[in-house]
PDB file of C-alpha atoms in Angstrom:
ATOM      1  CA  MET A  30       1.243  -8.492  -1.420  1.00  0.00           C
ATOM      2  CA  ILE A  31       0.844 -10.247   1.930  1.00  0.00           C
ATOM      3  CA  ALA A  32       2.789  -7.482   3.669  1.00  0.00           C
ATOM      4  CA  ILE A  33       0.626  -4.776   2.096  1.00  0.00           C
ATOM      5  CA  ALA A  34      -2.622  -6.570   2.917  1.00  0.00           C
ATOM      6  CA  SER A  35      -1.396  -7.207   6.475  1.00  0.00           C
ATOM      7  CA  ALA A  36      -0.502  -3.557   6.963  1.00  0.00           C
ATOM      8  CA  LEU A  37      -3.937  -2.468   5.708  1.00  0.00           C
ATOM      9  CA  ALA A  38      -5.630  -5.043   7.953  1.00  0.00           C
ATOM     10  CA  LEU A  39      -3.619  -3.779  10.935  1.00  0.00           C
ATOM     11  CA  ILE A  40      -4.678  -0.176  10.255  1.00  0.00           C
ATOM     12  CA  LEU A  41      -8.327  -1.243   9.904  1.00  0.00           C
ATOM     13  CA  ALA A  42      -8.180  -3.350  13.085  1.00  0.00           C
ATOM     14  CA  ALA A  43      -6.698  -0.503  15.139  1.00  0.00           C
ATOM     15  CA  LEU A  44      -9.277   1.976  13.843  1.00  0.00           C
ATOM     16  CA  THR A  45     -12.113  -0.503  14.410  1.00  0.00           C
ATOM     17  CA  VAL A  46     -11.036  -0.782  18.060  1.00  0.00           C
ATOM     18  CA  CYS A  47     -11.162   3.037  18.278  1.00  0.00           C
ATOM     19  CA  TYR A  48     -14.336   3.766  16.335  1.00  0.00           C
ATOM     20  CA  GLY A  49     -16.301   0.535  16.536  1.00  0.00           C
ATOM     21  CA  ARG A  50     -18.955  -0.790  14.186  1.00  0.00           C
ATOM     22  CA  GLN A  51     -20.072   2.691  13.183  1.00  0.00           C
ATOM     23  CA  GLY A  52     -16.556   3.432  12.075  1.00  0.00           C
ATOM     24  CA  LEU A  53     -16.556   0.390   9.835  1.00  0.00           C
ATOM     25  CA  LEU A  54     -19.911   1.393   8.357  1.00  0.00           C
ATOM     26  CA  ARG A  55     -18.572   4.886   7.664  1.00  0.00           C
ATOM     27  CA  LEU A  56     -15.996   3.321   5.357  1.00  0.00           C
ATOM     28  CA  ALA A  57     -18.850   3.106   2.858  1.00  0.00           C
ATOM     29  CA  LEU A  58     -18.642   6.913   2.673  1.00  0.00           C
ATOM     30  CA  LEU A  59     -15.047   6.789   1.463  1.00  0.00           C
ATOM     31  CA  ASP A  60     -16.061   6.474  -2.191  1.00  0.00           C
ATOM     32  CA  LEU A  61     -12.673   7.184  -3.790  1.00  0.00           C
ATOM     33  CA  ARG A  62     -12.878   8.533  -7.335  1.00  0.00           C
ATOM     34  CA  GLY A  63     -10.933   7.014 -10.186  1.00  0.00           C
ATOM     35  CA  GLY A  64     -11.522   3.351  -9.405  1.00  0.00           C
ATOM     36  CA  ALA A  65     -11.003   2.501 -13.085  1.00  0.00           C
ATOM     37  CA  LEU A  66      -7.650   4.298 -13.081  1.00  0.00           C
ATOM     38  CA  ILE A  67      -6.581   2.312 -10.032  1.00  0.00           C
ATOM     39  CA  ALA A  68      -7.701  -0.891 -11.787  1.00  0.00           C
ATOM     40  CA  VAL A  69      -5.518  -0.038 -14.815  1.00  0.00           C
ATOM     41  CA  ALA A  70      -2.583   0.740 -12.489  1.00  0.00           C
ATOM     42  CA  VAL A  71      -3.066  -2.587 -10.692  1.00  0.00           C
ATOM     43  CA  VAL A  72      -3.091  -4.478 -14.006  1.00  0.00           C
ATOM     44  CA  ALA A  73       0.046  -2.602 -15.123  1.00  0.00           C
ATOM     45  CA  GLN A  74       1.832  -3.474 -11.889  1.00  0.00           C
ATOM     46  CA  ALA A  75       0.632  -7.083 -12.044  1.00  0.00           C
ATOM     47  CA  LEU A  76       2.142  -7.315 -15.540  1.00  0.00           C
ATOM     48  CA  HIS A  77       5.240  -5.595 -14.181  1.00  0.00           C
ATOM     49  CA  VAL A  78       5.804  -8.277 -11.557  1.00  0.00           C
ATOM     50  CA  VAL A  79       5.014 -11.147 -13.959  1.00  0.00           C
ATOM     51  CA  LEU A  80       6.905  -9.957 -17.033  1.00  0.00           C
ATOM     52  CA  ILE A  81      10.597  -9.206 -17.213  1.00  0.00           C
ATOM     53  CA  GLY A  82      11.322  -6.287 -19.503  1.00  0.00           C
ATOM     54  CA  GLY A  83       9.119  -3.311 -20.218  1.00  0.00           C
ATOM     55  CA  GLU A  84       9.258  -2.291 -16.581  1.00  0.00           C
ATOM     56  CA  PHE A  85       9.721   1.383 -17.368  1.00  0.00           C
ATOM     57  CA  VAL A  86       6.720   1.576 -19.725  1.00  0.00           C
ATOM     58  CA  LEU A  87       4.480  -0.154 -17.203  1.00  0.00           C
ATOM     59  CA  LEU A  88       5.813   2.069 -14.426  1.00  0.00           C
ATOM     60  CA  ALA A  89       5.060   5.178 -16.497  1.00  0.00           C
ATOM     61  CA  LEU A  90       1.516   3.924 -17.147  1.00  0.00           C
ATOM     62  CA  THR A  91       1.075   3.208 -13.427  1.00  0.00           C
ATOM     63  CA  ALA A  92       2.387   6.641 -12.467  1.00  0.00           C
ATOM     64  CA  ALA A  93       0.052   8.357 -14.954  1.00  0.00           C
ATOM     65  CA  CYS A  94      -3.010   6.462 -13.702  1.00  0.00           C
ATOM     66  CA  LEU A  95      -2.205   6.972 -10.027  1.00  0.00           C
ATOM     67  CA  GLY A  96      -1.361  10.635 -10.604  1.00  0.00           C
ATOM     68  CA  LEU A  97      -4.747  11.258 -12.231  1.00  0.00           C
ATOM     69  CA  CYS A  98      -6.537   9.337  -9.506  1.00  0.00           C
ATOM     70  CA  LEU A  99      -4.756  11.260  -6.748  1.00  0.00           C
ATOM     71  CA  TRP A 100      -5.619  14.549  -8.463  1.00  0.00           C
ATOM     72  CA  GLN A 101      -9.294  13.566  -8.581  1.00  0.00           C
ATOM     73  CA  ASN A 102      -9.193  12.811  -4.851  1.00  0.00           C
ATOM     74  CA  ARG A 103      -6.945  15.694  -3.839  1.00  0.00           C
ATOM     75  CA  GLN A 104      -9.478  17.204  -1.396  1.00  0.00           C
ATOM     76  CA  ARG A 105      -9.536  14.096   0.777  1.00  0.00           C
ATOM     77  CA  PRO A 106      -7.515  13.867   3.985  1.00  0.00           C
ATOM     78  CA  GLY A 107      -4.198  12.069   3.808  1.00  0.00           C
ATOM     79  CA  MET A 108      -3.920  12.435   0.030  1.00  0.00           C
ATOM     80  CA  ALA A 109      -0.831  14.638   0.272  1.00  0.00           C
ATOM     81  CA  LEU A 110       0.980  11.907   2.212  1.00  0.00           C
ATOM     82  CA  ILE A 111      -0.290   9.214  -0.162  1.00  0.00           C
ATOM     83  CA  ALA A 112       0.883  11.245  -3.175  1.00  0.00           C
ATOM     84  CA  LEU A 113       4.265  11.876  -1.546  1.00  0.00           C
ATOM     85  CA  GLY A 114       4.754   8.178  -0.761  1.00  0.00           C
ATOM     86  CA  ILE A 115       3.772   7.043  -4.242  1.00  0.00           C
ATOM     87  CA  GLY A 116       5.853   9.836  -5.776  1.00  0.00           C
ATOM     88  CA  LEU A 117       8.979   8.775  -3.881  1.00  0.00           C
ATOM     89  CA  ASN A 118       8.487   5.139  -4.928  1.00  0.00           C
ATOM     90  CA  MET A 119       7.904   6.131  -8.561  1.00  0.00           C
ATOM     91  CA  LEU A 120      10.961   8.409  -8.473  1.00  0.00           C
ATOM     92  CA  VAL A 121      13.365   5.742  -7.242  1.00  0.00           C
ATOM     93  CA  MET A 122      11.883   3.051  -9.494  1.00  0.00           C
ATOM     94  CA  GLY A 123      11.944   5.346 -12.510  1.00  0.00           C
ATOM     95  CA  ALA A 124      15.552   6.297 -11.844  1.00  0.00           C
ATOM     96  CA  ASN A 125      16.529   2.623 -11.646  1.00  0.00           C
ATOM     97  CA  GLY A 126      14.966   1.481 -14.898  1.00  0.00           C
ATOM     98  CA  GLY A 127      11.555   0.644 -13.469  1.00  0.00           C
ATOM     99  CA  VAL A 128      12.638  -1.605 -10.598  1.00  0.00           C
ATOM    100  CA  MET A 129      12.828  -0.991  -6.854  1.00  0.00           C
ATOM    101  CA  PRO A 130      16.406  -1.340  -5.583  1.00  0.00           C
ATOM    102  CA  LEU A 131      16.757  -3.707  -2.641  1.00  0.00           C
ATOM    103  CA  GLU A 132      19.856  -3.167  -0.533  1.00  0.00           C
ATOM    104  CA  PRO A 133      21.598  -6.577  -0.186  1.00  0.00           C
ATOM    105  CA  THR A 134      23.123  -5.866   3.232  1.00  0.00           C
ATOM    106  CA  VAL A 135      19.682  -5.181   4.711  1.00  0.00           C
ATOM    107  CA  LEU A 136      18.436  -8.418   3.168  1.00  0.00           C
ATOM    108  CA  ALA A 137      21.445 -10.255   4.627  1.00  0.00           C
ATOM    109  CA  GLN A 138      20.912  -8.727   8.077  1.00  0.00           C
ATOM    110  CA  THR A 139      17.228  -9.617   8.042  1.00  0.00           C
ATOM    111  CA  THR A 140      17.344 -13.106   6.569  1.00  0.00           C
ATOM    112  CA  GLY A 141      20.970 -14.122   7.101  1.00  0.00           C
ATOM    113  CA  THR A 142      21.184 -14.748   3.368  1.00  0.00           C
ATOM    114  CA  ALA A 143      23.698 -13.223   0.982  1.00  0.00           C
ATOM    115  CA  VAL A 144      22.143 -12.565  -2.419  1.00  0.00           C
ATOM    116  CA  ASN A 145      24.207 -11.706  -5.468  1.00  0.00           C
ATOM    117  CA  ALA A 146      24.040  -8.105  -6.618  1.00  0.00           C
ATOM    118  CA  ASP A 147      22.021  -7.479  -9.776  1.00  0.00           C
ATOM    119  CA  SER A 148      19.731 -10.439  -9.068  1.00  0.00           C
ATOM    120  CA  LEU A 149      16.237  -9.698 -10.290  1.00  0.00           C
ATOM    121  CA  VAL A 150      13.643 -10.940  -7.846  1.00  0.00           C
ATOM    122  CA  ARG A 151      11.135 -12.800 -10.005  1.00  0.00           C
ATOM    123  CA  TYR A 152       7.468 -11.934  -9.591  1.00  0.00           C
ATOM    124  CA  SER A 153       8.226  -8.788  -7.609  1.00  0.00           C
ATOM    125  CA  LYS A 154       9.158  -5.165  -8.249  1.00  0.00           C
ATOM    126  CA  ASP A 155      12.594  -5.585  -6.655  1.00  0.00           C
ATOM    127  CA  LYS A 156      16.119  -5.964  -7.921  1.00  0.00           C
ATOM    128  CA  ILE A 157      19.132  -6.529  -5.670  1.00  0.00           C
ATOM    129  CA  ILE A 158      21.183  -3.344  -6.150  1.00  0.00           C
ATOM    130  CA  PRO A 159      23.862  -2.199  -3.682  1.00  0.00           C
ATOM    131  CA  ASP A 160      23.707   1.413  -2.546  1.00  0.00           C
ATOM    132  CA  ASP A 161      26.737   2.466  -4.575  1.00  0.00           C
ATOM    133  CA  MET A 162      25.113   1.246  -7.788  1.00  0.00           C
ATOM    134  CA  ALA A 163      21.560   2.453  -7.152  1.00  0.00           C
ATOM    135  CA  ARG A 164      20.188   5.896  -7.892  1.00  0.00           C
ATOM    136  CA  PHE A 165      18.336   7.531  -4.974  1.00  0.00           C
ATOM    137  CA  ALA A 166      19.405   4.514  -2.914  1.00  0.00           C
ATOM    138  CA  VAL A 167      18.031   6.054   0.271  1.00  0.00           C
ATOM    139  CA  LEU A 168      14.524   5.723  -1.210  1.00  0.00           C
ATOM    140  CA  GLY A 169      14.885   2.018  -2.032  1.00  0.00           C
ATOM    141  CA  ASP A 170      13.732  -0.993  -0.017  1.00  0.00           C
ATOM    142  CA  ARG A 171      16.011  -0.796   3.021  1.00  0.00           C
ATOM    143  CA  ILE A 172      13.835  -0.327   6.115  1.00  0.00           C
ATOM    144  CA  ALA A 173      13.185  -3.399   8.274  1.00  0.00           C
ATOM    145  CA  LEU A 174      10.758  -2.947  11.144  1.00  0.00           C
ATOM    146  CA  PRO A 175      12.091  -3.757  14.627  1.00  0.00           C
ATOM    147  CA  GLY A 176      11.880  -7.157  16.314  1.00  0.00           C
ATOM    148  CA  PRO A 177       9.732  -9.929  14.861  1.00  0.00           C
ATOM    149  CA  LEU A 178       8.092  -7.456  12.473  1.00  0.00           C
ATOM    150  CA  ALA A 179      11.345  -7.441  10.523  1.00  0.00           C
ATOM    151  CA  GLN A 180      10.386 -10.868   9.195  1.00  0.00           C
ATOM    152  CA  ILE A 181       7.370  -9.451   7.357  1.00  0.00           C
ATOM    153  CA  ALA A 182       9.026  -7.333   4.709  1.00  0.00           C
ATOM    154  CA  ILE A 183      11.650  -4.742   3.830  1.00  0.00           C
ATOM    155  CA  TRP A 184      10.022  -1.380   3.167  1.00  0.00           C
ATOM    156  CA  SER A 185      10.982   1.806   1.370  1.00  0.00           C
ATOM    157  CA  LEU A 186      10.502   5.286   2.838  1.00  0.00           C
ATOM    158  CA  GLY A 187       7.769   5.854   0.240  1.00  0.00           C
ATOM    159  CA  ASP A 188       5.930   2.708   1.390  1.00  0.00           C
ATOM    160  CA  LEU A 189       5.830   3.927   4.984  1.00  0.00           C
ATOM    161  CA  ILE A 190       4.690   7.437   4.008  1.00  0.00           C
ATOM    162  CA  LEU A 191       2.004   5.926   1.743  1.00  0.00           C
ATOM    163  CA  LEU A 192       0.741   3.728   4.599  1.00  0.00           C
ATOM    164  CA  SER A 193       0.703   6.770   6.907  1.00  0.00           C
ATOM    165  CA  GLY A 194      -1.461   8.578   4.369  1.00  0.00           C
ATOM    166  CA  ILE A 195      -3.873   5.642   4.194  1.00  0.00           C
ATOM    167  CA  ALA A 196      -4.033   5.625   8.013  1.00  0.00           C
ATOM    168  CA  VAL A 197      -4.875   9.359   8.033  1.00  0.00           C
ATOM    169  CA  LEU A 198      -7.529   8.877   5.321  1.00  0.00           C
ATOM    170  CA  PHE A 199      -9.192   5.953   7.099  1.00  0.00           C
ATOM    171  CA  THR A 200      -9.001   7.706  10.479  1.00  0.00           C
ATOM    172  CA  GLN A 201     -10.817  10.760   9.159  1.00  0.00           C
ATOM    173  CA  VAL A 202     -13.459   8.664   7.381  1.00  0.00           C
ATOM    174  CA  MET A 203     -14.071   6.237  10.258  1.00  0.00           C
ATOM    175  CA  LYS A 204     -14.044   8.953  12.906  1.00  0.00           C
ATOM    176  CA  GLY A 205     -16.833  10.795  11.190  1.00  0.00           C
ATOM    177  CA  PRO A 206     -17.362  14.543  11.200  1.00  0.00           C
ATOM    178  CA  GLY A 207     -17.205  16.248  14.572  1.00  0.00           C
ATOM    179  CA  GLN A 208     -17.308  13.105  16.698  1.00  0.00           C
ATOM    180  CA  CYS A 209     -14.826  11.640  19.100  1.00  0.00           C
ATOM    181  CA  SER A 210     -14.132   7.962  19.609  1.00  0.00           C
ATOM    182  CA  SER A 211     -15.996   7.702  22.921  1.00  0.00           C
ATOM    183  CA  THR A 212     -19.283   8.924  21.387  1.00  0.00           C
ATOM    184  CA  ASN A 213     -18.846   6.499  18.519  1.00  0.00           C
ATOM    185  CA  LEU A 214     -18.384   3.605  20.877  1.00  0.00           C
ATOM    186  CA  GLN A 215     -21.528   4.592  22.775  1.00  0.00           C
ATOM    187  CA  ALA A 216     -23.646   5.201  19.670  1.00  0.00           C
ATOM    188  CA  PRO A 217     -26.810   3.084  19.503  1.00  0.00           C
ATOM    189  CA  SER A 218     -26.510   0.051  17.239  1.00  0.00           C
ATOM    190  CA  GLY A 219     -29.273   1.292  14.922  1.00  0.00           C
ATOM    191  CA  ALA A 220     -27.702   4.701  14.381  1.00  0.00           C
ATOM    192  CA  THR A 221     -26.805   5.596  10.850  1.00  0.00           C
ATOM    193  CA  PRO A 222     -23.265   6.606   9.950  1.00  0.00           C
ATOM    194  CA  ARG A 223     -22.488  10.373  10.082  1.00  0.00           C
TER     195      ARG A 223
ATOM    196  CA  MET B   9     -30.998   1.016   8.856  1.00  0.00           C
ATOM    197  CA  ASN B  10     -32.822  -1.960   7.387  1.00  0.00           C
ATOM    198  CA  THR B  11     -31.174  -5.128   6.086  1.00  0.00           C
ATOM    199  CA  THR B  12     -30.989  -3.962   2.464  1.00  0.00           C
ATOM    200  CA  GLN B  13     -29.395  -0.651   3.422  1.00  0.00           C
ATOM    201  CA  LEU B  14     -26.981  -2.423   5.719  1.00  0.00           C
ATOM    202  CA  ARG B  15     -26.015  -4.858   2.959  1.00  0.00           C
ATOM    203  CA  LYS B  16     -25.406  -1.981   0.505  1.00  0.00           C
ATOM    204  CA  THR B  17     -23.340  -0.136   3.099  1.00  0.00           C
ATOM    205  CA  VAL B  18     -21.238  -3.209   3.841  1.00  0.00           C
ATOM    206  CA  VAL B  19     -20.660  -3.828   0.110  1.00  0.00           C
ATOM    207  CA  ARG B  20     -19.609  -0.204  -0.393  1.00  0.00           C
ATOM    208  CA  ALA B  21     -17.251  -0.435   2.572  1.00  0.00           C
ATOM    209  CA  ILE B  22     -15.701  -3.611   1.137  1.00  0.00           C
ATOM    210  CA  VAL B  23     -15.316  -1.920  -2.260  1.00  0.00           C
ATOM    211  CA  ALA B  24     -13.648   1.066  -0.562  1.00  0.00           C
ATOM    212  CA  VAL B  25     -11.158  -1.227   1.171  1.00  0.00           C
ATOM    213  CA  GLY B  26     -10.559  -3.104  -2.096  1.00  0.00           C
ATOM    214  CA  VAL B  27      -9.876   0.107  -4.019  1.00  0.00           C
ATOM    215  CA  THR B  28      -7.482   1.208  -1.265  1.00  0.00           C
ATOM    216  CA  LEU B  29      -5.717  -2.141  -1.427  1.00  0.00           C
ATOM    217  CA  GLY B  30      -5.364  -1.660  -5.197  1.00  0.00           C
ATOM    218  CA  LEU B  31      -3.907   1.797  -4.628  1.00  0.00           C
ATOM    219  CA  LEU B  32      -1.442   0.307  -2.140  1.00  0.00           C
ATOM    220  CA  PHE B  33      -0.477  -2.551  -4.463  1.00  0.00           C
ATOM    221  CA  ALA B  34       0.110  -0.219  -7.407  1.00  0.00           C
ATOM    222  CA  GLY B  35       1.896   2.504  -5.449  1.00  0.00           C
ATOM    223  CA  SER B  36       4.072   0.590  -3.025  1.00  0.00           C
ATOM    224  CA  ALA B  37       6.907  -1.883  -3.466  1.00  0.00           C
ATOM    225  CA  PRO B  38       8.002  -3.587  -0.258  1.00  0.00           C
ATOM    226  CA  PHE B  39      10.154  -6.709  -0.504  1.00  0.00           C
ATOM    227  CA  ASP B  40       7.885  -9.367   0.942  1.00  0.00           C
ATOM    228  CA  PHE B  41       9.506 -12.449   2.493  1.00  0.00           C
ATOM    229  CA  ASN B  42       6.190 -14.230   2.749  1.00  0.00           C
ATOM    230  CA  ASP B  43       5.257 -14.008  -0.918  1.00  0.00           C
ATOM    231  CA  GLY B  44       6.433 -16.881  -3.065  1.00  0.00           C
ATOM    232  CA  PRO B  45       9.139 -14.835  -4.843  1.00  0.00           C
ATOM    233  CA  GLY B  46      10.609 -13.557  -1.602  1.00  0.00           C
ATOM    234  CA  ARG B  47      10.802 -17.049  -0.150  1.00  0.00           C
ATOM    235  CA  ALA B  48      12.135 -18.483  -3.406  1.00  0.00           C
ATOM    236  CA  THR B  49      14.803 -15.803  -3.733  1.00  0.00           C
ATOM    237  CA  VAL B  50      16.016 -16.276  -0.209  1.00  0.00           C
ATOM    238  CA  ALA B  51      15.835 -20.081  -0.439  1.00  0.00           C
ATOM    239  CA  ALA B  52      17.666 -20.158  -3.773  1.00  0.00           C
ATOM    240  CA  GLN B  53      20.636 -18.383  -2.237  1.00  0.00           C
ATOM    241  CA  LYS B  54      20.932 -20.674   0.798  1.00  0.00           C
TER     242      LYS B  54
END
């Protein structure tokens, strides 16, 4: 959760530098539909990481809620990337019994720690599954960012695509219609968003 | 924009970020070293 929150904070910080206070205020215009569906999906995933067993049912419920929510917001920028990222994560988790496969060699390279295969990581969505035992292994958690960023987390391809979609969505919302960053930075402090 | 409008706008912006964070939490699954489970898993194997 810390990695996800940090990534979102990084995106927001970069866009705030570009679009300033007005950009932040324009976030109020985002108004995503399906907040209740997202809440149900969050509860399902919270149960998923706390409970062992029933992962597939909770994953199916999450996928249904997120799918409906994405459909309701399909006209918004970045939603195609967000849907693709979530879809890839749901695909690999669904194919592996509701858990995200974590490649043990990547974990060993990143942390210097060898973890036994088939270990379930408590309070997370991950299970240590080597590539030859995982389905759609290429979509599992196996991407470590370069340098010191590698210490933050190990990501899946779907995670990175999902974050790209969020970045596109926030960029379009914070930029505002028909304005460039320089005009936003020079906008008077009392100006209303849009 | 008066103070009340500004407050409403800020609250709506915070809600928007919160909903996005929920979407990210539900839809993504990175292995996080800094969460308790990540640390515990790595520590347990050392």
